[in-house]
PDB file of C-alpha atoms in Angstrom:
ATOM      1  CA  UNK A  30       8.578  49.212  -8.275  1.00 28.00           C
ATOM      2  CA  UNK A  31      10.935  46.398  -8.169  1.00 31.00           C
ATOM      3  CA  UNK A  32       8.643  44.190  -6.001  1.00 33.00           C
ATOM      4  CA  UNK A  33       6.366  44.955  -8.042  1.00 32.00           C
ATOM      5  CA  UNK A  34       9.245  43.407 -11.463  1.00 33.00           C
ATOM      6  CA  UNK A  35       9.132  40.259  -9.771  1.00 37.00           C
ATOM      7  CA  UNK A  36       5.109  39.840 -10.000  1.00 45.00           C
ATOM      8  CA  UNK A  37       4.733  37.792 -13.601  1.00 52.00           C
ATOM      9  CA  UNK A  38       7.043  35.330 -11.523  1.00 53.00           C
ATOM     10  CA  UNK A  39       5.180  35.567  -8.186  1.00 52.00           C
ATOM     11  CA  UNK A  40       2.304  34.176  -9.885  1.00 53.00           C
ATOM     12  CA  UNK A  41       3.854  31.615 -11.964  1.00 53.00           C
ATOM     13  CA  UNK A  42       4.238  30.545  -8.046  1.00 57.00           C
ATOM     14  CA  UNK A  43       1.270  31.238  -6.617  1.00 69.00           C
ATOM     15  CA  UNK A  44      -1.931  30.841  -8.695  1.00 73.00           C
ATOM     16  CA  UNK A  45      -4.087  30.444  -6.411  1.00 76.00           C
ATOM     17  CA  UNK A  46      -3.442  33.577  -4.436  1.00 78.00           C
ATOM     18  CA  UNK A  47      -3.399  35.176  -7.729  1.00 77.00           C
ATOM     19  CA  UNK A  48      -6.880  33.697  -8.734  1.00 80.00           C
ATOM     20  CA  UNK A  49      -8.650  35.702  -4.783  1.00 82.00           C
ATOM     21  CA  UNK A  50      -6.269  38.495  -6.501  1.00 82.00           C
ATOM     22  CA  UNK A  51      -7.766  38.499  -9.769  1.00 86.00           C
ATOM     23  CA  UNK A  52     -11.774  37.264  -8.085  1.00 87.00           C
ATOM     24  CA  UNK A  53     -11.610  40.882  -4.998  1.00 85.00           C
ATOM     25  CA  UNK A  54     -10.108  42.936  -8.339  1.00 82.00           C
ATOM     26  CA  UNK A  55     -13.403  41.423 -10.327  1.00 88.00           C
ATOM     27  CA  UNK A  56     -15.223  42.113  -7.693  1.00 87.00           C
ATOM     28  CA  UNK A  57     -14.922  44.812  -5.854  1.00 83.00           C
ATOM     29  CA  UNK A  58     -18.046  46.199  -2.963  1.00 84.00           C
ATOM     30  CA  UNK A  59     -18.084  49.472  -5.505  1.00 83.00           C
ATOM     31  CA  UNK A  60     -19.408  48.820  -8.167  1.00 85.00           C
ATOM     32  CA  UNK A  61     -17.769  48.778 -12.304  1.00 82.00           C
ATOM     33  CA  UNK A  62     -19.619  51.876 -13.265  1.00 85.00           C
ATOM     34  CA  UNK A  63     -18.333  53.678 -10.467  1.00 88.00           C
ATOM     35  CA  UNK A  64     -15.078  52.619 -10.850  1.00 85.00           C
ATOM     36  CA  UNK A  65     -14.733  54.159 -14.331  1.00 84.00           C
ATOM     37  CA  UNK A  66     -15.969  57.408 -12.700  1.00 88.00           C
ATOM     38  CA  UNK A  67     -13.071  57.296 -10.616  1.00 89.00           C
ATOM     39  CA  UNK A  68     -10.767  56.182 -13.273  1.00 87.00           C
ATOM     40  CA  UNK A  69     -11.479  59.035 -14.998  1.00 88.00           C
ATOM     41  CA  UNK A  70     -11.514  61.714 -11.979  1.00 91.00           C
ATOM     42  CA  UNK A  71      -7.016  60.610 -12.012  1.00 92.00           C
ATOM     43  CA  UNK A  72      -7.014  60.833 -15.352  1.00 91.00           C
ATOM     44  CA  UNK A  73      -8.337  64.449 -15.414  1.00 91.00           C
ATOM     45  CA  UNK A  74      -6.110  65.000 -12.307  1.00 92.00           C
ATOM     46  CA  UNK A  75      -3.146  64.351 -14.374  1.00 92.00           C
ATOM     47  CA  UNK A  76      -3.810  65.970 -17.640  1.00 90.00           C
ATOM     48  CA  UNK A  77      -4.462  69.590 -14.897  1.00 91.00           C
ATOM     49  CA  UNK A  78      -1.166  69.381 -12.922  1.00 92.00           C
ATOM     50  CA  UNK A  79       1.912  67.221 -15.226  1.00 92.00           C
ATOM     51  CA  UNK A  80      -0.103  69.099 -19.068  1.00 92.00           C
ATOM     52  CA  UNK A  81       3.502  70.075 -19.111  1.00 93.00           C
ATOM     53  CA  UNK A  82       5.116  66.562 -18.348  1.00 92.00           C
ATOM     54  CA  UNK A  83       2.566  64.967 -21.160  1.00 90.00           C
ATOM     55  CA  UNK A  84       2.820  68.607 -23.635  1.00 91.00           C
ATOM     56  CA  UNK A  85       6.077  67.342 -23.568  1.00 91.00           C
ATOM     57  CA  UNK A  86       5.752  63.261 -23.853  1.00 88.00           C
ATOM     58  CA  UNK A  87       7.468  63.007 -20.734  1.00 89.00           C
ATOM     59  CA  UNK A  88       7.168  58.751 -20.603  1.00 87.00           C
ATOM     60  CA  UNK A  89       6.611  58.863 -17.067  1.00 89.00           C
ATOM     61  CA  UNK A  90       3.141  60.721 -17.690  1.00 89.00           C
ATOM     62  CA  UNK A  91       2.625  59.727 -21.038  1.00 89.00           C
ATOM     63  CA  UNK A  92       2.363  56.283 -19.805  1.00 87.00           C
ATOM     64  CA  UNK A  93       0.198  56.609 -16.928  1.00 89.00           C
ATOM     65  CA  UNK A  94      -2.495  58.982 -19.111  1.00 90.00           C
ATOM     66  CA  UNK A  95      -2.408  55.547 -21.362  1.00 91.00           C
ATOM     67  CA  UNK A  96      -2.756  53.059 -18.303  1.00 89.00           C
ATOM     68  CA  UNK A  97      -6.032  55.056 -16.460  1.00 91.00           C
ATOM     69  CA  UNK A  98      -7.210  55.983 -19.481  1.00 90.00           C
ATOM     70  CA  UNK A  99      -6.565  51.613 -20.493  1.00 91.00           C
ATOM     71  CA  UNK A 100      -7.721  50.985 -16.611  1.00 90.00           C
ATOM     72  CA  UNK A 101     -12.407  49.750 -18.014  1.00 90.00           C
ATOM     73  CA  UNK A 102     -10.886  47.545 -20.502  1.00 93.00           C
ATOM     74  CA  UNK A 103      -7.396  46.117 -18.448  1.00 92.00           C
ATOM     75  CA  UNK A 104     -10.202  45.172 -16.061  1.00 91.00           C
ATOM     76  CA  UNK A 105     -12.220  43.293 -18.098  1.00 92.00           C
ATOM     77  CA  UNK A 106      -9.701  42.206 -19.816  1.00 94.00           C
ATOM     78  CA  UNK A 107      -8.375  41.075 -16.601  1.00 91.00           C
ATOM     79  CA  UNK A 108     -11.518  39.518 -15.565  1.00 93.00           C
ATOM     80  CA  UNK A 109     -12.443  37.161 -18.473  1.00 94.00           C
ATOM     81  CA  UNK A 110     -12.764  33.836 -17.492  1.00 92.00           C
ATOM     82  CA  UNK A 111     -11.892  30.472 -19.430  1.00 91.00           C
ATOM     83  CA  UNK A 112     -15.185  28.768 -19.956  1.00 86.00           C
ATOM     84  CA  UNK A 113     -13.158  25.983 -20.006  1.00 86.00           C
ATOM     85  CA  UNK A 114     -10.805  25.571 -16.988  1.00 86.00           C
ATOM     86  CA  UNK A 115     -13.595  27.454 -15.147  1.00 85.00           C
ATOM     87  CA  UNK A 116     -10.513  30.138 -14.730  1.00 87.00           C
ATOM     88  CA  UNK A 117      -8.556  34.089 -15.084  1.00 92.00           C
ATOM     89  CA  UNK A 118      -7.197  33.856 -18.997  1.00 94.00           C
ATOM     90  CA  UNK A 119      -5.203  35.882 -18.329  1.00 92.00           C
ATOM     91  CA  UNK A 120      -3.566  34.427 -14.793  1.00 90.00           C
ATOM     92  CA  UNK A 121      -3.636  31.505 -17.429  1.00 91.00           C
ATOM     93  CA  UNK A 122      -1.831  33.344 -20.258  1.00 92.00           C
ATOM     94  CA  UNK A 123       1.031  34.652 -17.127  1.00 88.00           C
ATOM     95  CA  UNK A 124       1.524  31.279 -15.770  1.00 87.00           C
ATOM     96  CA  UNK A 125       2.152  30.160 -18.958  1.00 90.00           C
ATOM     97  CA  UNK A 126       5.223  28.584 -19.181  1.00 90.00           C
ATOM     98  CA  UNK A 127       5.055  30.135 -23.299  1.00 94.00           C
ATOM     99  CA  UNK A 128       4.569  33.871 -22.402  1.00 93.00           C
ATOM    100  CA  UNK A 129       2.407  34.448 -26.099  1.00 96.00           C
ATOM    101  CA  UNK A 130      -0.634  35.226 -24.561  1.00 96.00           C
ATOM    102  CA  UNK A 131       0.426  37.167 -22.159  1.00 93.00           C
ATOM    103  CA  UNK A 132       2.017  39.191 -24.805  1.00 95.00           C
ATOM    104  CA  UNK A 133      -1.979  40.407 -25.727  1.00 96.00           C
ATOM    105  CA  UNK A 134      -2.272  41.801 -22.462  1.00 94.00           C
ATOM    106  CA  UNK A 135       0.061  44.574 -22.753  1.00 93.00           C
ATOM    107  CA  UNK A 136      -1.873  46.358 -26.217  1.00 95.00           C
ATOM    108  CA  UNK A 137      -3.799  48.650 -23.915  1.00 94.00           C
ATOM    109  CA  UNK A 138      -0.507  49.891 -22.355  1.00 92.00           C
ATOM    110  CA  UNK A 139       0.447  50.523 -25.543  1.00 91.00           C
ATOM    111  CA  UNK A 140       3.662  47.545 -25.580  1.00 92.00           C
ATOM    112  CA  UNK A 141       3.714  46.712 -29.527  1.00 94.00           C
ATOM    113  CA  UNK A 142       3.446  42.332 -29.785  1.00 95.00           C
ATOM    114  CA  UNK A 143       7.148  40.315 -29.775  1.00 95.00           C
ATOM    115  CA  UNK A 144       7.349  37.088 -31.501  1.00 95.00           C
ATOM    116  CA  UNK A 145       4.934  34.977 -29.926  1.00 97.00           C
ATOM    117  CA  UNK A 146       3.810  31.479 -31.605  1.00 96.00           C
ATOM    118  CA  UNK A 147       0.857  29.290 -31.841  1.00 96.00           C
ATOM    119  CA  UNK A 148       0.549  29.167 -28.050  1.00 95.00           C
ATOM    120  CA  UNK A 149      -1.019  32.169 -28.589  1.00 96.00           C
ATOM    121  CA  UNK A 150      -3.750  30.206 -31.283  1.00 96.00           C
ATOM    122  CA  UNK A 151      -6.177  29.809 -28.145  1.00 95.00           C
ATOM    123  CA  UNK A 152      -9.413  30.832 -27.286  1.00 94.00           C
ATOM    124  CA  UNK A 153      -9.263  33.633 -24.633  1.00 96.00           C
ATOM    125  CA  UNK A 154      -6.374  35.047 -27.259  1.00 96.00           C
ATOM    126  CA  UNK A 155      -9.452  34.895 -29.094  1.00 95.00           C
ATOM    127  CA  UNK A 156     -11.900  36.630 -27.120  1.00 95.00           C
ATOM    128  CA  UNK A 157      -9.438  39.294 -25.671  1.00 97.00           C
ATOM    129  CA  UNK A 158      -8.812  40.731 -29.725  1.00 96.00           C
ATOM    130  CA  UNK A 159     -12.774  40.403 -30.283  1.00 95.00           C
ATOM    131  CA  UNK A 160     -12.926  42.850 -27.221  1.00 95.00           C
ATOM    132  CA  UNK A 161      -9.868  45.309 -27.966  1.00 96.00           C
ATOM    133  CA  UNK A 162     -11.945  45.442 -32.072  1.00 94.00           C
ATOM    134  CA  UNK A 163     -15.048  46.265 -30.119  1.00 94.00           C
ATOM    135  CA  UNK A 164     -13.540  49.299 -28.427  1.00 94.00           C
ATOM    136  CA  UNK A 165     -11.268  50.672 -30.683  1.00 93.00           C
ATOM    137  CA  UNK A 166     -14.915  50.722 -32.464  1.00 91.00           C
ATOM    138  CA  UNK A 167     -16.968  53.041 -29.195  1.00 89.00           C
ATOM    139  CA  UNK A 168     -17.315  55.957 -27.682  1.00 88.00           C
ATOM    140  CA  UNK A 169     -14.147  55.355 -25.555  1.00 84.00           C
ATOM    141  CA  UNK A 170     -11.854  54.659 -29.050  1.00 88.00           C
ATOM    142  CA  UNK A 171     -10.101  58.469 -29.343  1.00 86.00           C
ATOM    143  CA  UNK A 172      -8.987  57.688 -25.322  1.00 89.00           C
ATOM    144  CA  UNK A 173      -7.590  54.073 -26.476  1.00 92.00           C
ATOM    145  CA  UNK A 174      -3.857  55.195 -27.606  1.00 91.00           C
ATOM    146  CA  UNK A 175      -1.605  52.659 -26.561  1.00 92.00           C
ATOM    147  CA  UNK A 176      -4.210  50.094 -28.083  1.00 94.00           C
ATOM    148  CA  UNK A 177      -4.750  51.733 -31.520  1.00 93.00           C
ATOM    149  CA  UNK A 178      -0.840  52.345 -31.657  1.00 92.00           C
ATOM    150  CA  UNK A 179      -0.703  48.182 -30.925  1.00 94.00           C
ATOM    151  CA  UNK A 180      -3.805  46.406 -32.539  1.00 95.00           C
ATOM    152  CA  UNK A 181      -2.796  46.781 -36.010  1.00 94.00           C
ATOM    153  CA  UNK A 182       0.304  44.659 -35.595  1.00 95.00           C
ATOM    154  CA  UNK A 183      -0.673  42.423 -33.028  1.00 96.00           C
ATOM    155  CA  UNK A 184      -3.817  41.237 -35.220  1.00 95.00           C
ATOM    156  CA  UNK A 185      -1.808  40.646 -37.750  1.00 95.00           C
ATOM    157  CA  UNK A 186       0.493  38.608 -36.116  1.00 96.00           C
ATOM    158  CA  UNK A 187      -2.078  36.269 -34.689  1.00 96.00           C
ATOM    159  CA  UNK A 188      -3.541  35.871 -37.749  1.00 96.00           C
ATOM    160  CA  UNK A 189      -0.163  34.568 -38.885  1.00 96.00           C
ATOM    161  CA  UNK A 190       0.035  32.048 -36.685  1.00 97.00           C
ATOM    162  CA  UNK A 191      -3.993  31.254 -36.025  1.00 96.00           C
ATOM    163  CA  UNK A 192      -5.269  31.910 -38.626  1.00 93.00           C
ATOM    164  CA  UNK A 193      -7.313  34.687 -40.695  1.00 87.00           C
ATOM    165  CA  UNK A 194     -10.798  33.895 -38.645  1.00 84.00           C
ATOM    166  CA  UNK A 195      -8.861  35.113 -35.179  1.00 90.00           C
ATOM    167  CA  UNK A 196      -8.761  38.505 -35.165  1.00 92.00           C
ATOM    168  CA  UNK A 197     -10.989  41.286 -36.997  1.00 89.00           C
ATOM    169  CA  UNK A 198      -8.404  43.959 -38.891  1.00 84.00           C
ATOM    170  CA  UNK A 199      -8.850  47.145 -37.782  1.00 65.00           C
ATOM    171  CA  UNK A 200      -7.462  50.067 -39.176  1.00 57.00           C
ATOM    172  CA  UNK A 201      -6.640  53.411 -36.620  1.00 57.00           C
ATOM    173  CA  UNK A 202      -5.134  56.031 -37.434  1.00 46.00           C
ATOM    174  CA  UNK A 203      -1.688  56.773 -37.334  1.00 40.00           C
ATOM    175  CA  UNK A 204      -1.708  60.748 -35.710  1.00 34.00           C
ATOM    176  CA  UNK A 205      -3.719  59.186 -32.823  1.00 42.00           C
ATOM    177  CA  UNK A 206      -0.764  56.389 -32.292  1.00 42.00           C
ATOM    178  CA  UNK A 207       1.906  58.179 -29.012  1.00 43.00           C
ATOM    179  CA  UNK A 208       4.886  58.079 -28.547  1.00 44.00           C
ATOM    180  CA  UNK A 209       6.141  54.352 -27.379  1.00 46.00           C
ATOM    181  CA  UNK A 210       6.665  53.705 -23.909  1.00 49.00           C
ATOM    182  CA  UNK A 211       9.005  51.196 -22.322  1.00 46.00           C
ATOM    183  CA  UNK A 212       6.893  51.040 -18.483  1.00 44.00           C
ATOM    184  CA  UNK A 213      10.045  49.551 -16.181  1.00 39.00           C
ATOM    185  CA  UNK A 214       8.074  45.978 -15.790  1.00 40.00           C
ATOM    186  CA  UNK A 215       5.350  45.203 -17.530  1.00 41.00           C
ATOM    187  CA  UNK A 216       4.166  42.893 -15.259  1.00 43.00           C
ATOM    188  CA  UNK A 217       4.391  45.597 -12.487  1.00 43.00           C
ATOM    189  CA  UNK A 218       2.405  47.932 -14.206  1.00 48.00           C
ATOM    190  CA  UNK A 219      -0.694  45.660 -14.666  1.00 46.00           C
ATOM    191  CA  UNK A 220      -0.102  45.399 -10.340  1.00 43.00           C
ATOM    192  CA  UNK A 221      -0.254  48.800  -9.890  1.00 44.00           C
ATOM    193  CA  UNK A 222      -3.179  49.265 -12.674  1.00 50.00           C
ATOM    194  CA  UNK A 223      -5.344  46.657 -10.698  1.00 46.00           C
ATOM    195  CA  UNK A 224      -4.342  48.308  -7.662  1.00 42.00           C
ATOM    196  CA  UNK A 225      -6.230  50.908  -8.859  1.00 46.00           C
ATOM    197  CA  UNK A 226      -8.468  49.447  -8.736  1.00 46.00           C
ATOM    198  CA  UNK A 227      -9.407  48.154  -5.870  1.00 40.00           C
ATOM    199  CA  UNK A 228      -7.729  50.782  -4.074  1.00 41.00           C
ATOM    200  CA  UNK A 229     -10.444  53.279  -5.937  1.00 45.00           C
ATOM    201  CA  UNK A 230     -12.939  52.294  -3.971  1.00 42.00           C
ATOM    202  CA  UNK A 231     -11.907  54.903  -0.737  1.00 42.00           C
ATOM    203  CA  UNK A 232     -12.571  57.482  -3.053  1.00 45.00           C
ATOM    204  CA  UNK A 233     -16.013  59.101  -3.580  1.00 43.00           C
TER     205      UNK A 233
END
């Protein structure tokens, strides 16, 4: 994990290589639907094998399940392209000296949004929040416990900084919110989840 902790810094050091990595994640040999099925299988296996840990709210088990359940949404977010710069929005956010936009990519993992600046006021963040809002009203909304716990406050803060049109406010039942999960490395968590997406190609 120590190498994964450095992953966001590595992104800043070599944007071209990171862009290639994200491209590979977004263009796997198997279809996205098969990747989704693989993630669902992993999540189901985790629920079965780690039922006691999940019942006891073990943070590592809960964090892993939240990540697996959010993988489809996180992959979609990572693969979003800034049409003006013709670059992945996620790579732009991580490479920026202002981390405000980057923080929004951690919401599906249950990471609360810290204080942001108007650096988050861009088309990529606005599009990302629209994606999140749509996900919270989809058939899979009940599995997005991390996003359910973080979206409301994030939308309010973004609208406060950038204007009321930036994010749609969505009411989420508090009973669905998971405990706060403090992952060892937020950037590392993204690296792991994106890597799993590539590795899932080996699962039939």
